[in-house]
mmCIF file with all atom_site columns, C-alpha atoms in Angstrom:
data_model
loop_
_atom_site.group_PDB
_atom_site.id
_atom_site.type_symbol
_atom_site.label_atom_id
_atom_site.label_alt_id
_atom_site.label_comp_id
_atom_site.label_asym_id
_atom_site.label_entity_id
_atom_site.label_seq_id
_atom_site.pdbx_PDB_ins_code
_atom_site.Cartn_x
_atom_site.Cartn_y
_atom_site.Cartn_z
_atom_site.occupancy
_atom_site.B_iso_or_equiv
_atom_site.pdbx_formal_charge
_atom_site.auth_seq_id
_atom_site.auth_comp_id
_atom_site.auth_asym_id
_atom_site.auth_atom_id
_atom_site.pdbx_PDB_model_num
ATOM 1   C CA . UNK F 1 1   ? 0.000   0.000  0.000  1.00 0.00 ? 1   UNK F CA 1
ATOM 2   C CA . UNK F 1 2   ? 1.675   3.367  -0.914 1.00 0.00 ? 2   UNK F CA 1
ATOM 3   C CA . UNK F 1 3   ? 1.430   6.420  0.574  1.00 0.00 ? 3   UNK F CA 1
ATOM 4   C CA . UNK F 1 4   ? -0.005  9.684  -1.094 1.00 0.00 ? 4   UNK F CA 1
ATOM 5   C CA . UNK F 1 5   ? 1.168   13.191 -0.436 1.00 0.00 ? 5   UNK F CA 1
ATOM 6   C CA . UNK F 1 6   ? -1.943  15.328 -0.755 1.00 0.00 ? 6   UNK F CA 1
ATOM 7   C CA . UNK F 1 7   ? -4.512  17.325 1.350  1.00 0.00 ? 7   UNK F CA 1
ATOM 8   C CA . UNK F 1 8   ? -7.160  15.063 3.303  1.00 0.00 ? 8   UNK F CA 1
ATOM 9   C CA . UNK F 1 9   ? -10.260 15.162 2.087  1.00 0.00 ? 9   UNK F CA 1
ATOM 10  C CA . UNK F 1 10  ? -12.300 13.693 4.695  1.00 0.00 ? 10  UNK F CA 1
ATOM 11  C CA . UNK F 1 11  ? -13.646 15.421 8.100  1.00 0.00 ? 11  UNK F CA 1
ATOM 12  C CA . UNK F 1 12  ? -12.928 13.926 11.504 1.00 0.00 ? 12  UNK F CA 1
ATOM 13  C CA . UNK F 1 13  ? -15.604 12.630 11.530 1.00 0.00 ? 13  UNK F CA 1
ATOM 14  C CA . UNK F 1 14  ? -15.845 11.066 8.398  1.00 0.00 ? 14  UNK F CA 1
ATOM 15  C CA . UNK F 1 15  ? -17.487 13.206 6.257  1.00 0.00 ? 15  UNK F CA 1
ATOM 16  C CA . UNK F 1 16  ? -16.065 14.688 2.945  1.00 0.00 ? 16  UNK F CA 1
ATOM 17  C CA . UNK F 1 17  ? -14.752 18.420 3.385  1.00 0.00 ? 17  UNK F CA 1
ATOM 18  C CA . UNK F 1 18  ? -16.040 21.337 0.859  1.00 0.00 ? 18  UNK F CA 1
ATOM 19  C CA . UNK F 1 19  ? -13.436 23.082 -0.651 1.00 0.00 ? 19  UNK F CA 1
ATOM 20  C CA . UNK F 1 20  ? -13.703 26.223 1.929  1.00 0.00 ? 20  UNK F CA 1
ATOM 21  C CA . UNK F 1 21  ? -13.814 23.479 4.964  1.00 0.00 ? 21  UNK F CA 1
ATOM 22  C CA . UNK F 1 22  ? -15.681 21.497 7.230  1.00 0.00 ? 22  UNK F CA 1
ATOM 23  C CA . UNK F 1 23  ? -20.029 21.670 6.416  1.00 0.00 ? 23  UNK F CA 1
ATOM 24  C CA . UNK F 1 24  ? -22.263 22.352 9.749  1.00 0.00 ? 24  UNK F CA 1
ATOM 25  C CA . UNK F 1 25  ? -19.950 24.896 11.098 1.00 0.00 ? 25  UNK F CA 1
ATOM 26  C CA . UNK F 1 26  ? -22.135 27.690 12.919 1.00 0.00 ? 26  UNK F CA 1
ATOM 27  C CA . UNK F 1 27  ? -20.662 31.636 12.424 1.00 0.00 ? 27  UNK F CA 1
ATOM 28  C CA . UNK F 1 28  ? -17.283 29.929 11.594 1.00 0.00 ? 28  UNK F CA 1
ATOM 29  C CA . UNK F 1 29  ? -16.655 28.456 14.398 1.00 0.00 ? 29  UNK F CA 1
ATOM 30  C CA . UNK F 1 30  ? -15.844 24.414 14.884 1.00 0.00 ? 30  UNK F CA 1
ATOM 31  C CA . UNK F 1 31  ? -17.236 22.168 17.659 1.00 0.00 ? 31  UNK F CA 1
ATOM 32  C CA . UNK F 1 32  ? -13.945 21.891 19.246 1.00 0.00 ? 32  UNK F CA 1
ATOM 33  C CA . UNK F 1 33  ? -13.382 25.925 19.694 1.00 0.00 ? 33  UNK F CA 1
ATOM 34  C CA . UNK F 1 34  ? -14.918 28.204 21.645 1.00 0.00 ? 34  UNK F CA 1
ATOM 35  C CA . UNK F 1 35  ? -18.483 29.034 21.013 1.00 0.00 ? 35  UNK F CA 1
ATOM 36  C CA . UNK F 1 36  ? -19.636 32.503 19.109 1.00 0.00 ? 36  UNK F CA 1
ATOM 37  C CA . UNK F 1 37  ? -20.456 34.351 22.280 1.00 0.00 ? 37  UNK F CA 1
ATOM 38  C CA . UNK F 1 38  ? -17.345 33.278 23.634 1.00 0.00 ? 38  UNK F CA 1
ATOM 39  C CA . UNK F 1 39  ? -15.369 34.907 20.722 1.00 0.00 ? 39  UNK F CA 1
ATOM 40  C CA . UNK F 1 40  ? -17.477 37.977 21.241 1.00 0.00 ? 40  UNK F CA 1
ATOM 41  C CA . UNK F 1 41  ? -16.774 38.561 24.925 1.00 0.00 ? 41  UNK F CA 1
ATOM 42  C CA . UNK F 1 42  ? -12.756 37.443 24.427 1.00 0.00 ? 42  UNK F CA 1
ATOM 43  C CA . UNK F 1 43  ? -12.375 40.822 22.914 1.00 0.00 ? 43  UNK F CA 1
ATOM 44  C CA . UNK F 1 44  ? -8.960  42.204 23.556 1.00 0.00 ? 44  UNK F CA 1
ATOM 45  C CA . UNK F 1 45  ? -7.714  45.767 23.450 1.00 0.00 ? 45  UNK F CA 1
ATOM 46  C CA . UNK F 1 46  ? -3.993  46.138 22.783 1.00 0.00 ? 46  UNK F CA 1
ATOM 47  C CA . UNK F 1 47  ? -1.851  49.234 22.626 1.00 0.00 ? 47  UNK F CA 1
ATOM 48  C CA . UNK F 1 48  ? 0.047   49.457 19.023 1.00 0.00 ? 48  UNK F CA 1
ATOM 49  C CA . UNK F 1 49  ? 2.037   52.160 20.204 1.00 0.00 ? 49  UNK F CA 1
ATOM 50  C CA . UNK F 1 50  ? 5.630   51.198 21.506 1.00 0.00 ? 50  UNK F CA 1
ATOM 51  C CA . UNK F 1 51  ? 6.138   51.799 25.035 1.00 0.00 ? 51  UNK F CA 1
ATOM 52  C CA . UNK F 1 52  ? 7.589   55.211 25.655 1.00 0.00 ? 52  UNK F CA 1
ATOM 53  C CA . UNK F 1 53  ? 11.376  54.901 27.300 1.00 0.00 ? 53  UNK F CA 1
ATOM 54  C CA . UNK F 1 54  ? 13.718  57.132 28.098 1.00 0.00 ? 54  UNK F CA 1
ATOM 55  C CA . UNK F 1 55  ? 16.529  56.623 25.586 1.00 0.00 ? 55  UNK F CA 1
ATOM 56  C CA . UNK F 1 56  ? 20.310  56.460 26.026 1.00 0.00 ? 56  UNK F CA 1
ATOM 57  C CA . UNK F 1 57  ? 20.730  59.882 24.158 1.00 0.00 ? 57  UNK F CA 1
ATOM 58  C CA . UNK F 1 58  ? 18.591  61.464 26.382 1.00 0.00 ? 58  UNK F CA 1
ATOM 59  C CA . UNK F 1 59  ? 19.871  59.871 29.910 1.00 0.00 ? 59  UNK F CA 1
ATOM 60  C CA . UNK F 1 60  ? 24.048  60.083 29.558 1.00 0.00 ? 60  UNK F CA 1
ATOM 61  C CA . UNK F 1 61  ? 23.954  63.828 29.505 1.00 0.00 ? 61  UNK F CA 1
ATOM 62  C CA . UNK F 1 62  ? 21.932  63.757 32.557 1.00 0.00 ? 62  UNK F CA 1
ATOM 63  C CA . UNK F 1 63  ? 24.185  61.027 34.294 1.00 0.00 ? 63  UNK F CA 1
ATOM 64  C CA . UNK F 1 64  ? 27.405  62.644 32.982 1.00 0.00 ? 64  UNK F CA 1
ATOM 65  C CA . UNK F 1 65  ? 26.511  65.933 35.067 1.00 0.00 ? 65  UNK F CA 1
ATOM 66  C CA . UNK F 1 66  ? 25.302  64.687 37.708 1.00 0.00 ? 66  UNK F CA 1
ATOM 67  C CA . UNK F 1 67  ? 28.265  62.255 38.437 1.00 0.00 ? 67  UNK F CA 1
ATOM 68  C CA . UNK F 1 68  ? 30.598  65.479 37.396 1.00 0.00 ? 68  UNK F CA 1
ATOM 69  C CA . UNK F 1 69  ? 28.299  67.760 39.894 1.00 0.00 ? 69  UNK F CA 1
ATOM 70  C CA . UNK F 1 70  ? 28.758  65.563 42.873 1.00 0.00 ? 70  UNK F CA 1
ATOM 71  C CA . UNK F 1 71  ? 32.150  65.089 42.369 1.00 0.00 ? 71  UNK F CA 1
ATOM 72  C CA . UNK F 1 72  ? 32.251  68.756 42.582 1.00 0.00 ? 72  UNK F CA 1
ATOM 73  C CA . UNK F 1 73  ? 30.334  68.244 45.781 1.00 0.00 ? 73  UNK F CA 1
ATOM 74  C CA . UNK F 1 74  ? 32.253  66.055 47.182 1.00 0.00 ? 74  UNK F CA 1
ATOM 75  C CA . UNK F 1 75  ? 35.769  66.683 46.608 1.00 0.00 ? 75  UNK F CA 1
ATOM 76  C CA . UNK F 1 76  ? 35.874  70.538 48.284 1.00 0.00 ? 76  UNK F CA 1
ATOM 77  C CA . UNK F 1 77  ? 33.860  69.318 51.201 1.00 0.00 ? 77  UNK F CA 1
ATOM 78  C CA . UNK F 1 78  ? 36.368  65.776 51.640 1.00 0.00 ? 78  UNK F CA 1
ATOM 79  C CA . UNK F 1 79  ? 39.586  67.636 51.450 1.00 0.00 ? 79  UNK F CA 1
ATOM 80  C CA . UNK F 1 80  ? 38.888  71.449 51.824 1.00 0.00 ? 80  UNK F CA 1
ATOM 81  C CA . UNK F 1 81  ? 40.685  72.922 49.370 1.00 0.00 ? 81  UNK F CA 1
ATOM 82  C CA . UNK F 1 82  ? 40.868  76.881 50.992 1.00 0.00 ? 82  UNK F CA 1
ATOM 83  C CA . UNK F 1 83  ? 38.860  79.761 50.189 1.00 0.00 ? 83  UNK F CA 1
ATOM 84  C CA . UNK F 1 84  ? 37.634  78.197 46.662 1.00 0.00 ? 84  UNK F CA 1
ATOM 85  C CA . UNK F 1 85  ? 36.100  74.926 48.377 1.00 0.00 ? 85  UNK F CA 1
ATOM 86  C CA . UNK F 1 86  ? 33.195  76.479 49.442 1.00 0.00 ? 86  UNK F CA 1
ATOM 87  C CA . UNK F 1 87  ? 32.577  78.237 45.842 1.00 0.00 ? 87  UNK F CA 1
ATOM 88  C CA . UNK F 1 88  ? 33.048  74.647 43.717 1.00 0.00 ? 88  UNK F CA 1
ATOM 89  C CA . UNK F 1 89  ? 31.163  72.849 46.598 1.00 0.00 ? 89  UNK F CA 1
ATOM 90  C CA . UNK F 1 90  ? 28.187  75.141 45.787 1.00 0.00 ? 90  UNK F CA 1
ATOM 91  C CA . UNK F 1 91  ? 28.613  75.005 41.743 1.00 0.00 ? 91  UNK F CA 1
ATOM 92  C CA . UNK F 1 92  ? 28.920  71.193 42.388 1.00 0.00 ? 92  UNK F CA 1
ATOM 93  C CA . UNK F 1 93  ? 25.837  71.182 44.481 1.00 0.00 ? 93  UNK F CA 1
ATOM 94  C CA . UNK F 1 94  ? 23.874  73.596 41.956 1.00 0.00 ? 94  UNK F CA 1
ATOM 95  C CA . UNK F 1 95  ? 25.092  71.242 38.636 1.00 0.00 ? 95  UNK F CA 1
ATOM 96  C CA . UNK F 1 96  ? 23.481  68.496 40.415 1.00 0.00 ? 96  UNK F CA 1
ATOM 97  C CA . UNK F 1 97  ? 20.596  69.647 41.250 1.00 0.00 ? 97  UNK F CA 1
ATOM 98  C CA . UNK F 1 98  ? 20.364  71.219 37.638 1.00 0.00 ? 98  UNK F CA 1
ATOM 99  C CA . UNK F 1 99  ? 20.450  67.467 36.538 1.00 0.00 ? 99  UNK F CA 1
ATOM 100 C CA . UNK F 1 100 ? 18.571  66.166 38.799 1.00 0.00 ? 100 UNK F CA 1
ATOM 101 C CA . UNK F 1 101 ? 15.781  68.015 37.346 1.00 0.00 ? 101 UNK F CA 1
ATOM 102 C CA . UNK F 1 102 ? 16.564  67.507 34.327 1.00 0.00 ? 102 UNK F CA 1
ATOM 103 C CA . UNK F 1 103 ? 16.199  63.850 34.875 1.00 0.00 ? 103 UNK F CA 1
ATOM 104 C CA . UNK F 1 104 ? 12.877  64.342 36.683 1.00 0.00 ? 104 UNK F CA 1
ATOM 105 C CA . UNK F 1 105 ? 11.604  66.208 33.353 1.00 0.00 ? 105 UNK F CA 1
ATOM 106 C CA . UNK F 1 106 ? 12.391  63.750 30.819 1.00 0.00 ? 106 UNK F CA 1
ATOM 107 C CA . UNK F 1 107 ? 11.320  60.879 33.228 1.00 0.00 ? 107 UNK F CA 1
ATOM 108 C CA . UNK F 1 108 ? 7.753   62.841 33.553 1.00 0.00 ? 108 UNK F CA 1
ATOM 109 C CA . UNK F 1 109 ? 7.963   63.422 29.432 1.00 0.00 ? 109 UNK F CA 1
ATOM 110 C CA . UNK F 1 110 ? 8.198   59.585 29.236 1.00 0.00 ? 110 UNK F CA 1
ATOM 111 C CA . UNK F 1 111 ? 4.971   59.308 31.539 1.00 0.00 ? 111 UNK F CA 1
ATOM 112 C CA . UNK F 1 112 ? 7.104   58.145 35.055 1.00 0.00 ? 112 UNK F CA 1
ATOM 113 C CA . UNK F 1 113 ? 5.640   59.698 37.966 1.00 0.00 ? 113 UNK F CA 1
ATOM 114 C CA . UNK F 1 114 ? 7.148   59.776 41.678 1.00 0.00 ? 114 UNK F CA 1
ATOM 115 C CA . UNK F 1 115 ? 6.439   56.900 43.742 1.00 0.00 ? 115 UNK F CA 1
ATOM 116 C CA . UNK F 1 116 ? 2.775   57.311 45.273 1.00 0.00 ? 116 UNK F CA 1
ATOM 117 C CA . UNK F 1 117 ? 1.708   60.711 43.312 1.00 0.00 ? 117 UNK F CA 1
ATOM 118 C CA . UNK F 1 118 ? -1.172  60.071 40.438 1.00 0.00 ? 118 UNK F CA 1
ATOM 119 C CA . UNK F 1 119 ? -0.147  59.218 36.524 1.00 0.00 ? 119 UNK F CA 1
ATOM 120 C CA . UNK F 1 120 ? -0.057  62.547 34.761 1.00 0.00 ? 120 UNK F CA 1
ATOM 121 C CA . UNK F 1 121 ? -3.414  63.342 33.052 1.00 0.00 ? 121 UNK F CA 1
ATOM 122 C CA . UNK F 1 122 ? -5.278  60.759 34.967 1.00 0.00 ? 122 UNK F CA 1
ATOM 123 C CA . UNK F 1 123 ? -7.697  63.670 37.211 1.00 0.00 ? 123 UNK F CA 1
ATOM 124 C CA . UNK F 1 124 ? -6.730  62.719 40.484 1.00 0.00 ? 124 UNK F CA 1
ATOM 125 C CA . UNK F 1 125 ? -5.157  64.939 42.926 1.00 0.00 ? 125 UNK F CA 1
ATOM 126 C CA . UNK F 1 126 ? -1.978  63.770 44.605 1.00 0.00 ? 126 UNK F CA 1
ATOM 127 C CA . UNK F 1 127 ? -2.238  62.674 48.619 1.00 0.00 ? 127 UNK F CA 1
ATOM 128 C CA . UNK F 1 128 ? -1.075  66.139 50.564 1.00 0.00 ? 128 UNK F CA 1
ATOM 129 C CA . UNK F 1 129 ? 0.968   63.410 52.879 1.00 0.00 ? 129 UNK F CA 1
ATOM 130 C CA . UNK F 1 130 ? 3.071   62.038 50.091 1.00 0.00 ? 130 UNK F CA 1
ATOM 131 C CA . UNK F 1 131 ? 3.747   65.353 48.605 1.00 0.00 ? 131 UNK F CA 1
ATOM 132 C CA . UNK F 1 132 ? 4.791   66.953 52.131 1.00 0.00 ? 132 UNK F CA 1
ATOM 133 C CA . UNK F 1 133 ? 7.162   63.542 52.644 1.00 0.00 ? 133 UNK F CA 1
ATOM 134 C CA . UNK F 1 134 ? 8.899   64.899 49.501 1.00 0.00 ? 134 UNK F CA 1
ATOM 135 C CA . UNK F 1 135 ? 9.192   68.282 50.125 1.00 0.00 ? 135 UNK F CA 1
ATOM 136 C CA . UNK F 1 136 ? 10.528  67.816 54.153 1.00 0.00 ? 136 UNK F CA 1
ATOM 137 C CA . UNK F 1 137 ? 13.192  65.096 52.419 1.00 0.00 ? 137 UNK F CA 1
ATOM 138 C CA . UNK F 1 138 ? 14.285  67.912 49.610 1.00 0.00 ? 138 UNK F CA 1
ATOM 139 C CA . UNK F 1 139 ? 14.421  70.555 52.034 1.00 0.00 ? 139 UNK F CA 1
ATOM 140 C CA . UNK F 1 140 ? 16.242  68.473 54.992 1.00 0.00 ? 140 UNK F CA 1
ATOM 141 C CA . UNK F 1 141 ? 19.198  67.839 52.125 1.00 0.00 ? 141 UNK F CA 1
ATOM 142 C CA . UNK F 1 142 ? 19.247  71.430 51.242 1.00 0.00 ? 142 UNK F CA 1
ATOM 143 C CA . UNK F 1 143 ? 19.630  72.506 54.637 1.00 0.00 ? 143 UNK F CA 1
ATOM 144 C CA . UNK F 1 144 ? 22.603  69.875 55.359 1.00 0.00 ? 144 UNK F CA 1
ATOM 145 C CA . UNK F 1 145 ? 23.934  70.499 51.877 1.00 0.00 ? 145 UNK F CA 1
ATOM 146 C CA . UNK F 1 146 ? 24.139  74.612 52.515 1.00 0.00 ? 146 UNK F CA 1
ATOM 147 C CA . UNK F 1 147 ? 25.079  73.741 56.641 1.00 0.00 ? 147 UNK F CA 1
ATOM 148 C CA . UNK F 1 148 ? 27.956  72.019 55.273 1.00 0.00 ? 148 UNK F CA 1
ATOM 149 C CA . UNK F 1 149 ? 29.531  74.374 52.601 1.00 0.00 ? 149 UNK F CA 1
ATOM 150 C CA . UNK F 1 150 ? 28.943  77.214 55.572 1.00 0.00 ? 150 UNK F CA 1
ATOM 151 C CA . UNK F 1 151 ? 31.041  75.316 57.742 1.00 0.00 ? 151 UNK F CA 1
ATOM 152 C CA . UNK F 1 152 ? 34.088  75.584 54.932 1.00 0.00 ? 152 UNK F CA 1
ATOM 153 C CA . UNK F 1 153 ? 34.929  78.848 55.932 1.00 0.00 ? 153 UNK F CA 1
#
């Protein structure tokens, strides 16, 4: 007995198949998949957008000055260098904060938020506890920051 190489042209279940497939099939759908108001409620909506990162162009700049602004920082305040610590301490301290923000507005451009504050857009107004956590932590590292250059002369 030799084998064929062809399309079948019976069913499963024994019948013969029509050219466009199996007969008795209701809306297109077979008996062994799902049912036609099963494909109507298994409606998925997908985004066909990419995902919005931040890119590699737009984060070195922003690392590159802030590792160069807290070296700035750093170095006057570690070794006190004289009168001109306390000046390139504060131009340190003032570069990194300019990054710093910078960082904070291409994350928000991206859609990142801070931890615990609402999406952007979304209509709801950020918890007055969160945003008050955030502003005593910025204004604690200020106030250590400036303490500390003071202290240089």
């Amino acid at each position: 007995m030799a084998m064929e190489a062809g399309p079948r042209n019976t069913a499963h279940d024994g019948g013969e198949l029509t050219p466009d497939g199996p007969d008795g099939t209701l809306d297109g759908v077979t008996d062994d998949g799902p049912g036609a108001e099963q494909m109507a409620a298994a409606e998925v909506e997908v985004e066909l957008r990419p995902q919005r990162r931040l890119r590699i162009w737009q984060l070195a700049p922003i690392v590159v000055l802030a590792a160069a602004g807290s070296l700035m920082f750093a170095f006057p305040l570690a070794f006190e260098f004289g009168d001109g610590g306390a000046v390139v301490a504060m131009l340190g301290l003032l570069i990194s904060c300019c990054a710093a923000g910078w960082g904070m507005m291409a994350a928000r451009r991206v859609g990142h938020t801070w931890p615990g504050l609402p999406e952007r857009g979304s209509g709801q107004r950020p918890d007055w506890r969160v945003v008050s956590a955030y502003a005593l932590v910025f204004l604690a590292a200020a106030v250590l920051a400036v303490w500390r250059v003071a202290r240089l002369r």
